[in-house]
Amino acid sequence: SAEAAFRGGPGAGVRRTELHAALHERAAALGIRTVAAKVGEIRQDQHTVTAAGLTARWLIAADGLHSPLRRVLGLDHPVPGPGRYGLRRHYPLAPWTDHVEVHWSRHGEAYVTPVGERLVGVAVLSRDRRPYDQHLAAFPALAARLADGPGATPVRGAGPLRQRALRRRAGRVLLVGDAAGYVDALTGEGIALAVATATAAVDCLSAGRPEDYPRRWARVTRRYRLLTAALLGAAGHPSSGRLIVAAAHRAPAVFRTAVRALQ
């Protein structure tokens, strides 16, 4: 095993539902208008774009991993090979550590995150499509810790995780977050990248230079894409995983540097 802490202090483990509620409350407090509508057709000309009955100068599409807007705009790019999938469940147990734990098996990885005083999230990422309990059985030490705690939530899943976009911009529409392309969840940077790419999009539009956004997107996401692709290659080979963990155990300073690169 190997252990490392973030440089700037601990992070925050929180359920996504609580985060969404906090974001919604903040937007409401700032007086931001929210429209509940489904975007289907997108129409745009030289000066405006129209979606869901609203017309504006620009549209930022942040509609997730399997972005319908990316598909409508003809920007989906097929990804060859077997896809990776994620499954997660929350358990009503007191966290046994204040770290995020990553457990490896020959089938995939399990990620354990403390998200409350008596709540632990356990997510599994794998190319093997099998029931959650079968995945969990591949991690005997972790399964033993969870044996006395019934699942607090149903199993939820997502995938395939790898997504590509032909471009990050189509006319007056800019793709941000997962909609702009996604490598994998194993480094846990989805929200950070969503914020970073959305900031880049807004900066480019504010400066009157939307044509700069694809380059800004590439620069903002480069470290994530390279590091995640490298770790994903190792995750696909159990022997590589064992070597990486052993090396991290023997060289903790190097491991800390790698972990802090994710901040």
PDB file of C-alpha atoms in Angstrom:
ATOM      1  CA  SER A   1       0.000   0.000   0.000  1.00  0.00           C
ATOM      2  CA  ALA A   2       0.961   3.656  -0.392  1.00  0.00           C
ATOM      3  CA  GLU A   3      -0.463   6.823   1.177  1.00  0.00           C
ATOM      4  CA  ALA A   4      -0.258  10.535   0.362  1.00  0.00           C
ATOM      5  CA  ALA A   5      -2.028  13.732   1.424  1.00  0.00           C
ATOM      6  CA  PHE A   6      -2.897  16.813  -0.609  1.00  0.00           C
ATOM      7  CA  ARG A   7      -0.544  19.772  -0.216  1.00  0.00           C
ATOM      8  CA  GLY A   8      -3.168  22.403   0.645  1.00  0.00           C
ATOM      9  CA  GLY A   9      -5.081  20.455   3.275  1.00  0.00           C
ATOM     10  CA  PRO A  10      -7.856  17.882   3.105  1.00  0.00           C
ATOM     11  CA  GLY A  11     -10.480  17.745   0.398  1.00  0.00           C
ATOM     12  CA  ALA A  12     -14.210  17.407   1.030  1.00  0.00           C
ATOM     13  CA  GLY A  13     -16.149  14.190   0.502  1.00  0.00           C
ATOM     14  CA  VAL A  14     -19.799  14.983  -0.240  1.00  0.00           C
ATOM     15  CA  ARG A  15     -22.681  13.241  -1.961  1.00  0.00           C
ATOM     16  CA  ARG A  16     -23.448  14.544  -5.425  1.00  0.00           C
ATOM     17  CA  THR A  17     -27.062  15.231  -4.435  1.00  0.00           C
ATOM     18  CA  GLU A  18     -25.893  17.582  -1.673  1.00  0.00           C
ATOM     19  CA  LEU A  19     -23.486  19.319  -4.035  1.00  0.00           C
ATOM     20  CA  HIS A  20     -26.234  19.851  -6.615  1.00  0.00           C
ATOM     21  CA  ALA A  21     -28.525  21.297  -3.965  1.00  0.00           C
ATOM     22  CA  ALA A  22     -25.795  23.685  -2.779  1.00  0.00           C
ATOM     23  CA  LEU A  23     -25.063  24.823  -6.336  1.00  0.00           C
ATOM     24  CA  HIS A  24     -28.761  25.411  -7.007  1.00  0.00           C
ATOM     25  CA  GLU A  25     -29.150  27.431  -3.806  1.00  0.00           C
ATOM     26  CA  ARG A  26     -26.108  29.527  -4.688  1.00  0.00           C
ATOM     27  CA  ALA A  27     -27.409  30.237  -8.184  1.00  0.00           C
ATOM     28  CA  ALA A  28     -30.780  31.262  -6.764  1.00  0.00           C
ATOM     29  CA  ALA A  29     -29.115  33.542  -4.210  1.00  0.00           C
ATOM     30  CA  LEU A  30     -27.240  35.280  -7.044  1.00  0.00           C
ATOM     31  CA  GLY A  31     -30.492  35.875  -8.919  1.00  0.00           C
ATOM     32  CA  ILE A  32     -29.583  33.600 -11.831  1.00  0.00           C
ATOM     33  CA  ARG A  33     -32.600  32.677 -13.939  1.00  0.00           C
ATOM     34  CA  THR A  34     -33.253  28.942 -14.200  1.00  0.00           C
ATOM     35  CA  VAL A  35     -35.467  27.486 -16.923  1.00  0.00           C
ATOM     36  CA  ALA A  36     -36.678  23.885 -16.669  1.00  0.00           C
ATOM     37  CA  ALA A  37     -36.789  22.712 -20.285  1.00  0.00           C
ATOM     38  CA  LYS A  38     -35.424  19.997 -22.521  1.00  0.00           C
ATOM     39  CA  VAL A  39     -33.203  21.033 -25.406  1.00  0.00           C
ATOM     40  CA  GLY A  40     -33.942  19.198 -28.621  1.00  0.00           C
ATOM     41  CA  GLU A  41     -33.297  21.050 -31.865  1.00  0.00           C
ATOM     42  CA  ILE A  42     -30.612  23.741 -32.016  1.00  0.00           C
ATOM     43  CA  ARG A  43     -30.891  26.538 -34.573  1.00  0.00           C
ATOM     44  CA  GLN A  44     -28.152  29.052 -35.118  1.00  0.00           C
ATOM     45  CA  ASP A  45     -27.175  31.776 -37.554  1.00  0.00           C
ATOM     46  CA  GLN A  46     -24.329  34.260 -37.769  1.00  0.00           C
ATOM     47  CA  HIS A  47     -25.403  36.156 -34.660  1.00  0.00           C
ATOM     48  CA  THR A  48     -27.633  33.980 -32.446  1.00  0.00           C
ATOM     49  CA  VAL A  49     -28.403  30.446 -31.298  1.00  0.00           C
ATOM     50  CA  THR A  50     -31.851  29.167 -30.274  1.00  0.00           C
ATOM     51  CA  ALA A  51     -32.550  26.150 -28.038  1.00  0.00           C
ATOM     52  CA  ALA A  52     -35.562  25.184 -25.874  1.00  0.00           C
ATOM     53  CA  GLY A  53     -37.389  28.326 -27.000  1.00  0.00           C
ATOM     54  CA  LEU A  54     -34.612  30.651 -25.811  1.00  0.00           C
ATOM     55  CA  THR A  55     -32.414  32.757 -28.078  1.00  0.00           C
ATOM     56  CA  ALA A  56     -28.983  34.037 -27.072  1.00  0.00           C
ATOM     57  CA  ARG A  57     -25.665  34.978 -28.610  1.00  0.00           C
ATOM     58  CA  TRP A  58     -23.930  31.827 -27.357  1.00  0.00           C
ATOM     59  CA  LEU A  59     -24.822  28.420 -25.937  1.00  0.00           C
ATOM     60  CA  ILE A  60     -22.519  26.565 -23.555  1.00  0.00           C
ATOM     61  CA  ALA A  61     -23.412  22.863 -23.599  1.00  0.00           C
ATOM     62  CA  ALA A  62     -22.673  21.184 -20.272  1.00  0.00           C
ATOM     63  CA  ASP A  63     -25.062  18.251 -20.555  1.00  0.00           C
ATOM     64  CA  GLY A  64     -22.862  15.439 -19.383  1.00  0.00           C
ATOM     65  CA  LEU A  65     -21.052  12.289 -20.403  1.00  0.00           C
ATOM     66  CA  HIS A  66     -23.487  11.137 -23.096  1.00  0.00           C
ATOM     67  CA  SER A  67     -24.278  14.682 -24.211  1.00  0.00           C
ATOM     68  CA  PRO A  68     -27.443  14.834 -26.365  1.00  0.00           C
ATOM     69  CA  LEU A  69     -26.291  18.218 -27.676  1.00  0.00           C
ATOM     70  CA  ARG A  70     -22.954  16.774 -28.786  1.00  0.00           C
ATOM     71  CA  ARG A  71     -24.901  14.166 -30.714  1.00  0.00           C
ATOM     72  CA  VAL A  72     -27.381  16.671 -32.203  1.00  0.00           C
ATOM     73  CA  LEU A  73     -24.482  18.812 -33.405  1.00  0.00           C
ATOM     74  CA  GLY A  74     -22.840  15.828 -35.104  1.00  0.00           C
ATOM     75  CA  LEU A  75     -19.783  16.022 -32.843  1.00  0.00           C
ATOM     76  CA  ASP A  76     -19.866  12.482 -31.407  1.00  0.00           C
ATOM     77  CA  HIS A  77     -16.667  10.570 -32.157  1.00  0.00           C
ATOM     78  CA  PRO A  78     -16.831   6.746 -31.880  1.00  0.00           C
ATOM     79  CA  VAL A  79     -14.451   5.216 -29.349  1.00  0.00           C
ATOM     80  CA  PRO A  80     -12.992   1.825 -30.335  1.00  0.00           C
ATOM     81  CA  GLY A  81     -12.438  -1.073 -27.980  1.00  0.00           C
ATOM     82  CA  PRO A  82     -14.232  -2.234 -24.831  1.00  0.00           C
ATOM     83  CA  GLY A  83     -15.636   0.516 -22.657  1.00  0.00           C
ATOM     84  CA  ARG A  84     -15.181   1.038 -18.938  1.00  0.00           C
ATOM     85  CA  TYR A  85     -18.200   1.285 -16.655  1.00  0.00           C
ATOM     86  CA  GLY A  86     -18.748   2.599 -13.159  1.00  0.00           C
ATOM     87  CA  LEU A  87     -21.031   1.321 -10.388  1.00  0.00           C
ATOM     88  CA  ARG A  88     -21.476   2.884  -6.985  1.00  0.00           C
ATOM     89  CA  ARG A  89     -23.317   2.400  -3.698  1.00  0.00           C
ATOM     90  CA  HIS A  90     -23.340   4.207  -0.329  1.00  0.00           C
ATOM     91  CA  TYR A  91     -23.063   2.281   2.944  1.00  0.00           C
ATOM     92  CA  PRO A  92     -24.310   3.500   6.363  1.00  0.00           C
ATOM     93  CA  LEU A  93     -20.978   3.015   8.107  1.00  0.00           C
ATOM     94  CA  ALA A  94     -18.645   5.329   9.994  1.00  0.00           C
ATOM     95  CA  PRO A  95     -15.579   5.990   7.790  1.00  0.00           C
ATOM     96  CA  TRP A  96     -12.540   4.029   8.952  1.00  0.00           C
ATOM     97  CA  THR A  97     -10.103   6.516   7.360  1.00  0.00           C
ATOM     98  CA  ASP A  98      -9.997  10.169   6.358  1.00  0.00           C
ATOM     99  CA  HIS A  99      -8.409   9.268   3.016  1.00  0.00           C
ATOM    100  CA  VAL A 100      -9.920   8.159  -0.262  1.00  0.00           C
ATOM    101  CA  GLU A 101      -8.901   4.524  -0.665  1.00  0.00           C
ATOM    102  CA  VAL A 102      -8.212   2.889  -4.013  1.00  0.00           C
ATOM    103  CA  HIS A 103      -8.270  -0.916  -4.089  1.00  0.00           C
ATOM    104  CA  TRP A 104      -7.099  -2.840  -7.183  1.00  0.00           C
ATOM    105  CA  SER A 105      -8.124  -6.263  -8.425  1.00  0.00           C
ATOM    106  CA  ARG A 106      -7.502  -7.991 -11.725  1.00  0.00           C
ATOM    107  CA  HIS A 107     -10.996  -6.927 -12.814  1.00  0.00           C
ATOM    108  CA  GLY A 108     -10.856  -3.200 -11.945  1.00  0.00           C
ATOM    109  CA  GLU A 109     -10.586  -0.717  -9.094  1.00  0.00           C
ATOM    110  CA  ALA A 110     -12.740   0.154  -6.075  1.00  0.00           C
ATOM    111  CA  TYR A 111     -12.791   3.721  -4.725  1.00  0.00           C
ATOM    112  CA  VAL A 112     -13.853   4.323  -1.135  1.00  0.00           C
ATOM    113  CA  THR A 113     -14.778   7.894  -0.150  1.00  0.00           C
ATOM    114  CA  PRO A 114     -15.969   9.114   3.277  1.00  0.00           C
ATOM    115  CA  VAL A 115     -19.012  11.317   2.553  1.00  0.00           C
ATOM    116  CA  GLY A 116     -20.564  11.720   6.008  1.00  0.00           C
ATOM    117  CA  GLU A 117     -20.176  10.886   9.684  1.00  0.00           C
ATOM    118  CA  ARG A 118     -21.893   7.564   9.028  1.00  0.00           C
ATOM    119  CA  LEU A 119     -21.771   7.219   5.265  1.00  0.00           C
ATOM    120  CA  VAL A 120     -19.170   5.767   2.921  1.00  0.00           C
ATOM    121  CA  GLY A 121     -19.334   5.735  -0.872  1.00  0.00           C
ATOM    122  CA  VAL A 122     -17.882   2.745  -2.724  1.00  0.00           C
ATOM    123  CA  ALA A 123     -17.492   2.958  -6.507  1.00  0.00           C
ATOM    124  CA  VAL A 124     -16.150   0.270  -8.822  1.00  0.00           C
ATOM    125  CA  LEU A 125     -14.664   0.958 -12.267  1.00  0.00           C
ATOM    126  CA  SER A 126     -14.098  -1.916 -14.668  1.00  0.00           C
ATOM    127  CA  ARG A 127     -14.250  -3.126 -18.256  1.00  0.00           C
ATOM    128  CA  ASP A 128     -16.037  -6.262 -17.008  1.00  0.00           C
ATOM    129  CA  ARG A 129     -19.801  -5.830 -16.988  1.00  0.00           C
ATOM    130  CA  ARG A 130     -20.975  -7.818 -13.991  1.00  0.00           C
ATOM    131  CA  PRO A 131     -23.212  -7.197 -10.951  1.00  0.00           C
ATOM    132  CA  TYR A 132     -21.888  -4.873  -8.246  1.00  0.00           C
ATOM    133  CA  ASP A 133     -21.710  -7.608  -5.593  1.00  0.00           C
ATOM    134  CA  GLN A 134     -19.594  -9.769  -7.881  1.00  0.00           C
ATOM    135  CA  HIS A 135     -17.201  -6.875  -8.408  1.00  0.00           C
ATOM    136  CA  LEU A 136     -17.023  -6.264  -4.659  1.00  0.00           C
ATOM    137  CA  ALA A 137     -16.137  -9.910  -4.019  1.00  0.00           C
ATOM    138  CA  ALA A 138     -12.885  -9.313  -5.917  1.00  0.00           C
ATOM    139  CA  PHE A 139     -11.779  -7.049  -3.037  1.00  0.00           C
ATOM    140  CA  PRO A 140     -11.942  -9.428  -0.015  1.00  0.00           C
ATOM    141  CA  ALA A 141     -10.569  -6.996   2.581  1.00  0.00           C
ATOM    142  CA  LEU A 142     -12.982  -4.268   1.511  1.00  0.00           C
ATOM    143  CA  ALA A 143     -15.916  -6.665   1.235  1.00  0.00           C
ATOM    144  CA  ALA A 144     -15.249  -7.833   4.798  1.00  0.00           C
ATOM    145  CA  ARG A 145     -15.473  -4.261   6.101  1.00  0.00           C
ATOM    146  CA  LEU A 146     -18.807  -3.758   4.346  1.00  0.00           C
ATOM    147  CA  ALA A 147     -20.299  -7.153   5.214  1.00  0.00           C
ATOM    148  CA  ASP A 148     -22.205  -5.947   8.288  1.00  0.00           C
ATOM    149  CA  GLY A 149     -23.602  -2.827   6.601  1.00  0.00           C
ATOM    150  CA  PRO A 150     -26.553  -3.175   4.232  1.00  0.00           C
ATOM    151  CA  GLY A 151     -26.453  -0.896   1.215  1.00  0.00           C
ATOM    152  CA  ALA A 152     -27.883   2.501   2.120  1.00  0.00           C
ATOM    153  CA  THR A 153     -28.623   3.316  -1.504  1.00  0.00           C
ATOM    154  CA  PRO A 154     -29.418   1.339  -4.636  1.00  0.00           C
ATOM    155  CA  VAL A 155     -26.556   0.588  -7.009  1.00  0.00           C
ATOM    156  CA  ARG A 156     -26.226   3.268  -9.677  1.00  0.00           C
ATOM    157  CA  GLY A 157     -24.116   3.007 -12.797  1.00  0.00           C
ATOM    158  CA  ALA A 158     -22.736   4.935 -15.767  1.00  0.00           C
ATOM    159  CA  GLY A 159     -20.793   4.182 -18.912  1.00  0.00           C
ATOM    160  CA  PRO A 160     -19.115   3.643 -21.177  1.00  0.00           C
ATOM    161  CA  LEU A 161     -16.906   6.300 -19.608  1.00  0.00           C
ATOM    162  CA  ARG A 162     -14.574   7.088 -22.526  1.00  0.00           C
ATOM    163  CA  GLN A 163     -16.160   9.755 -24.731  1.00  0.00           C
ATOM    164  CA  ARG A 164     -14.744  11.832 -27.557  1.00  0.00           C
ATOM    165  CA  ALA A 165     -15.895  14.901 -29.416  1.00  0.00           C
ATOM    166  CA  LEU A 166     -14.802  15.745 -32.954  1.00  0.00           C
ATOM    167  CA  ARG A 167     -14.518  19.398 -31.900  1.00  0.00           C
ATOM    168  CA  ARG A 168     -15.202  21.472 -28.810  1.00  0.00           C
ATOM    169  CA  ARG A 169     -17.014  24.184 -30.756  1.00  0.00           C
ATOM    170  CA  ALA A 170     -19.759  24.105 -33.399  1.00  0.00           C
ATOM    171  CA  GLY A 171     -20.633  27.598 -34.547  1.00  0.00           C
ATOM    172  CA  ARG A 172     -22.078  29.438 -31.574  1.00  0.00           C
ATOM    173  CA  VAL A 173     -22.131  26.364 -29.315  1.00  0.00           C
ATOM    174  CA  LEU A 174     -19.227  25.507 -27.000  1.00  0.00           C
ATOM    175  CA  LEU A 175     -18.931  22.111 -25.265  1.00  0.00           C
ATOM    176  CA  VAL A 176     -17.637  22.068 -21.678  1.00  0.00           C
ATOM    177  CA  GLY A 177     -17.162  19.463 -18.958  1.00  0.00           C
ATOM    178  CA  ASP A 178     -17.864  15.822 -19.768  1.00  0.00           C
ATOM    179  CA  ALA A 179     -19.754  16.853 -22.921  1.00  0.00           C
ATOM    180  CA  ALA A 180     -16.465  18.028 -24.470  1.00  0.00           C
ATOM    181  CA  GLY A 181     -14.842  14.610 -24.038  1.00  0.00           C
ATOM    182  CA  TYR A 182     -13.915  12.333 -21.147  1.00  0.00           C
ATOM    183  CA  VAL A 183     -11.113   9.855 -20.513  1.00  0.00           C
ATOM    184  CA  ASP A 184     -12.022   8.058 -17.288  1.00  0.00           C
ATOM    185  CA  ALA A 185     -13.162   8.602 -13.709  1.00  0.00           C
ATOM    186  CA  LEU A 186     -10.175   6.983 -12.017  1.00  0.00           C
ATOM    187  CA  THR A 187      -8.468  10.312 -11.165  1.00  0.00           C
ATOM    188  CA  GLY A 188     -11.716  11.852  -9.890  1.00  0.00           C
ATOM    189  CA  GLU A 189     -11.324  15.167 -11.721  1.00  0.00           C
ATOM    190  CA  GLY A 190     -14.722  15.471 -13.409  1.00  0.00           C
ATOM    191  CA  ILE A 191     -16.065  18.445 -11.456  1.00  0.00           C
ATOM    192  CA  ALA A 192     -12.721  20.278 -11.442  1.00  0.00           C
ATOM    193  CA  LEU A 193     -12.482  19.921 -15.222  1.00  0.00           C
ATOM    194  CA  ALA A 194     -16.076  21.065 -15.673  1.00  0.00           C
ATOM    195  CA  VAL A 195     -15.327  24.249 -13.740  1.00  0.00           C
ATOM    196  CA  ALA A 196     -11.999  24.812 -15.519  1.00  0.00           C
ATOM    197  CA  THR A 197     -13.371  24.335 -19.043  1.00  0.00           C
ATOM    198  CA  ALA A 198     -16.487  26.402 -18.314  1.00  0.00           C
ATOM    199  CA  THR A 199     -14.239  29.198 -17.024  1.00  0.00           C
ATOM    200  CA  ALA A 200     -12.141  28.980 -20.192  1.00  0.00           C
ATOM    201  CA  ALA A 201     -15.274  29.157 -22.364  1.00  0.00           C
ATOM    202  CA  VAL A 202     -16.611  32.211 -20.538  1.00  0.00           C
ATOM    203  CA  ASP A 203     -13.203  33.919 -20.694  1.00  0.00           C
ATOM    204  CA  CYS A 204     -13.005  33.392 -24.459  1.00  0.00           C
ATOM    205  CA  LEU A 205     -16.538  34.683 -25.021  1.00  0.00           C
ATOM    206  CA  SER A 206     -15.967  37.695 -22.741  1.00  0.00           C
ATOM    207  CA  ALA A 207     -12.830  38.542 -24.706  1.00  0.00           C
ATOM    208  CA  GLY A 208     -14.718  38.255 -28.002  1.00  0.00           C
ATOM    209  CA  ARG A 209     -12.487  35.373 -29.107  1.00  0.00           C
ATOM    210  CA  PRO A 210     -14.595  32.187 -29.220  1.00  0.00           C
ATOM    211  CA  GLU A 211     -12.158  30.782 -31.774  1.00  0.00           C
ATOM    212  CA  ASP A 212      -9.574  30.480 -28.974  1.00  0.00           C
ATOM    213  CA  TYR A 213     -11.676  28.073 -26.910  1.00  0.00           C
ATOM    214  CA  PRO A 214     -10.585  24.775 -28.538  1.00  0.00           C
ATOM    215  CA  ARG A 215      -6.931  25.637 -27.838  1.00  0.00           C
ATOM    216  CA  ARG A 216      -7.745  26.761 -24.299  1.00  0.00           C
ATOM    217  CA  TRP A 217      -9.669  23.538 -23.729  1.00  0.00           C
ATOM    218  CA  ALA A 218      -6.708  21.466 -24.921  1.00  0.00           C
ATOM    219  CA  ARG A 219      -4.333  23.367 -22.637  1.00  0.00           C
ATOM    220  CA  VAL A 220      -6.600  23.213 -19.570  1.00  0.00           C
ATOM    221  CA  THR A 221      -7.232  19.468 -19.907  1.00  0.00           C
ATOM    222  CA  ARG A 222      -3.805  18.301 -21.145  1.00  0.00           C
ATOM    223  CA  ARG A 223      -2.394  17.204 -17.785  1.00  0.00           C
ATOM    224  CA  TYR A 224      -5.585  15.336 -16.916  1.00  0.00           C
ATOM    225  CA  ARG A 225      -5.742  13.579 -20.277  1.00  0.00           C
ATOM    226  CA  LEU A 226      -2.099  12.466 -20.203  1.00  0.00           C
ATOM    227  CA  LEU A 227      -2.047  11.357 -16.568  1.00  0.00           C
ATOM    228  CA  THR A 228      -5.404   9.591 -16.743  1.00  0.00           C
ATOM    229  CA  ALA A 229      -4.499   7.797 -19.972  1.00  0.00           C
ATOM    230  CA  ALA A 230      -1.254   6.569 -18.385  1.00  0.00           C
ATOM    231  CA  LEU A 231      -3.008   5.317 -15.250  1.00  0.00           C
ATOM    232  CA  LEU A 232      -5.736   3.756 -17.356  1.00  0.00           C
ATOM    233  CA  GLY A 233      -3.121   1.795 -19.268  1.00  0.00           C
ATOM    234  CA  ALA A 234      -1.706   0.510 -15.982  1.00  0.00           C
ATOM    235  CA  ALA A 235      -5.181  -0.323 -14.657  1.00  0.00           C
ATOM    236  CA  GLY A 236      -5.711  -2.580 -17.653  1.00  0.00           C
ATOM    237  CA  HIS A 237      -2.798  -4.798 -16.613  1.00  0.00           C
ATOM    238  CA  PRO A 238      -2.891  -6.172 -13.030  1.00  0.00           C
ATOM    239  CA  SER A 239       0.853  -6.818 -13.039  1.00  0.00           C
ATOM    240  CA  SER A 240       1.472  -3.150 -13.871  1.00  0.00           C
ATOM    241  CA  GLY A 241      -0.834  -2.120 -11.038  1.00  0.00           C
ATOM    242  CA  ARG A 242       1.117  -4.176  -8.540  1.00  0.00           C
ATOM    243  CA  LEU A 243       4.379  -2.655  -9.741  1.00  0.00           C
ATOM    244  CA  ILE A 244       3.009   0.898  -9.479  1.00  0.00           C
ATOM    245  CA  VAL A 245       1.752   0.388  -5.922  1.00  0.00           C
ATOM    246  CA  ALA A 246       5.028  -1.225  -4.873  1.00  0.00           C
ATOM    247  CA  ALA A 247       7.011   1.637  -6.424  1.00  0.00           C
ATOM    248  CA  ALA A 248       4.789   4.210  -4.699  1.00  0.00           C
ATOM    249  CA  HIS A 249       5.339   2.431  -1.374  1.00  0.00           C
ATOM    250  CA  ARG A 250       9.121   2.533  -1.820  1.00  0.00           C
ATOM    251  CA  ALA A 251       9.214   6.125  -3.121  1.00  0.00           C
ATOM    252  CA  PRO A 252       6.602   8.048  -1.106  1.00  0.00           C
ATOM    253  CA  ALA A 253       7.934  11.458  -2.194  1.00  0.00           C
ATOM    254  CA  VAL A 254       7.346  10.596  -5.852  1.00  0.00           C
ATOM    255  CA  PHE A 255       3.870   9.289  -5.039  1.00  0.00           C
ATOM    256  CA  ARG A 256       3.006  12.492  -3.145  1.00  0.00           C
ATOM    257  CA  THR A 257       4.072  14.521  -6.176  1.00  0.00           C
ATOM    258  CA  ALA A 258       1.779  12.470  -8.421  1.00  0.00           C
ATOM    259  CA  VAL A 259      -1.163  12.807  -6.037  1.00  0.00           C
ATOM    260  CA  ARG A 260      -0.679  16.550  -5.712  1.00  0.00           C
ATOM    261  CA  ALA A 261      -0.661  16.867  -9.495  1.00  0.00           C
ATOM    262  CA  LEU A 262      -4.368  15.983  -9.288  1.00  0.00           C
ATOM    263  CA  GLN A 263      -5.208  19.015  -7.118  1.00  0.00           C
TER     264      GLN A 263
END
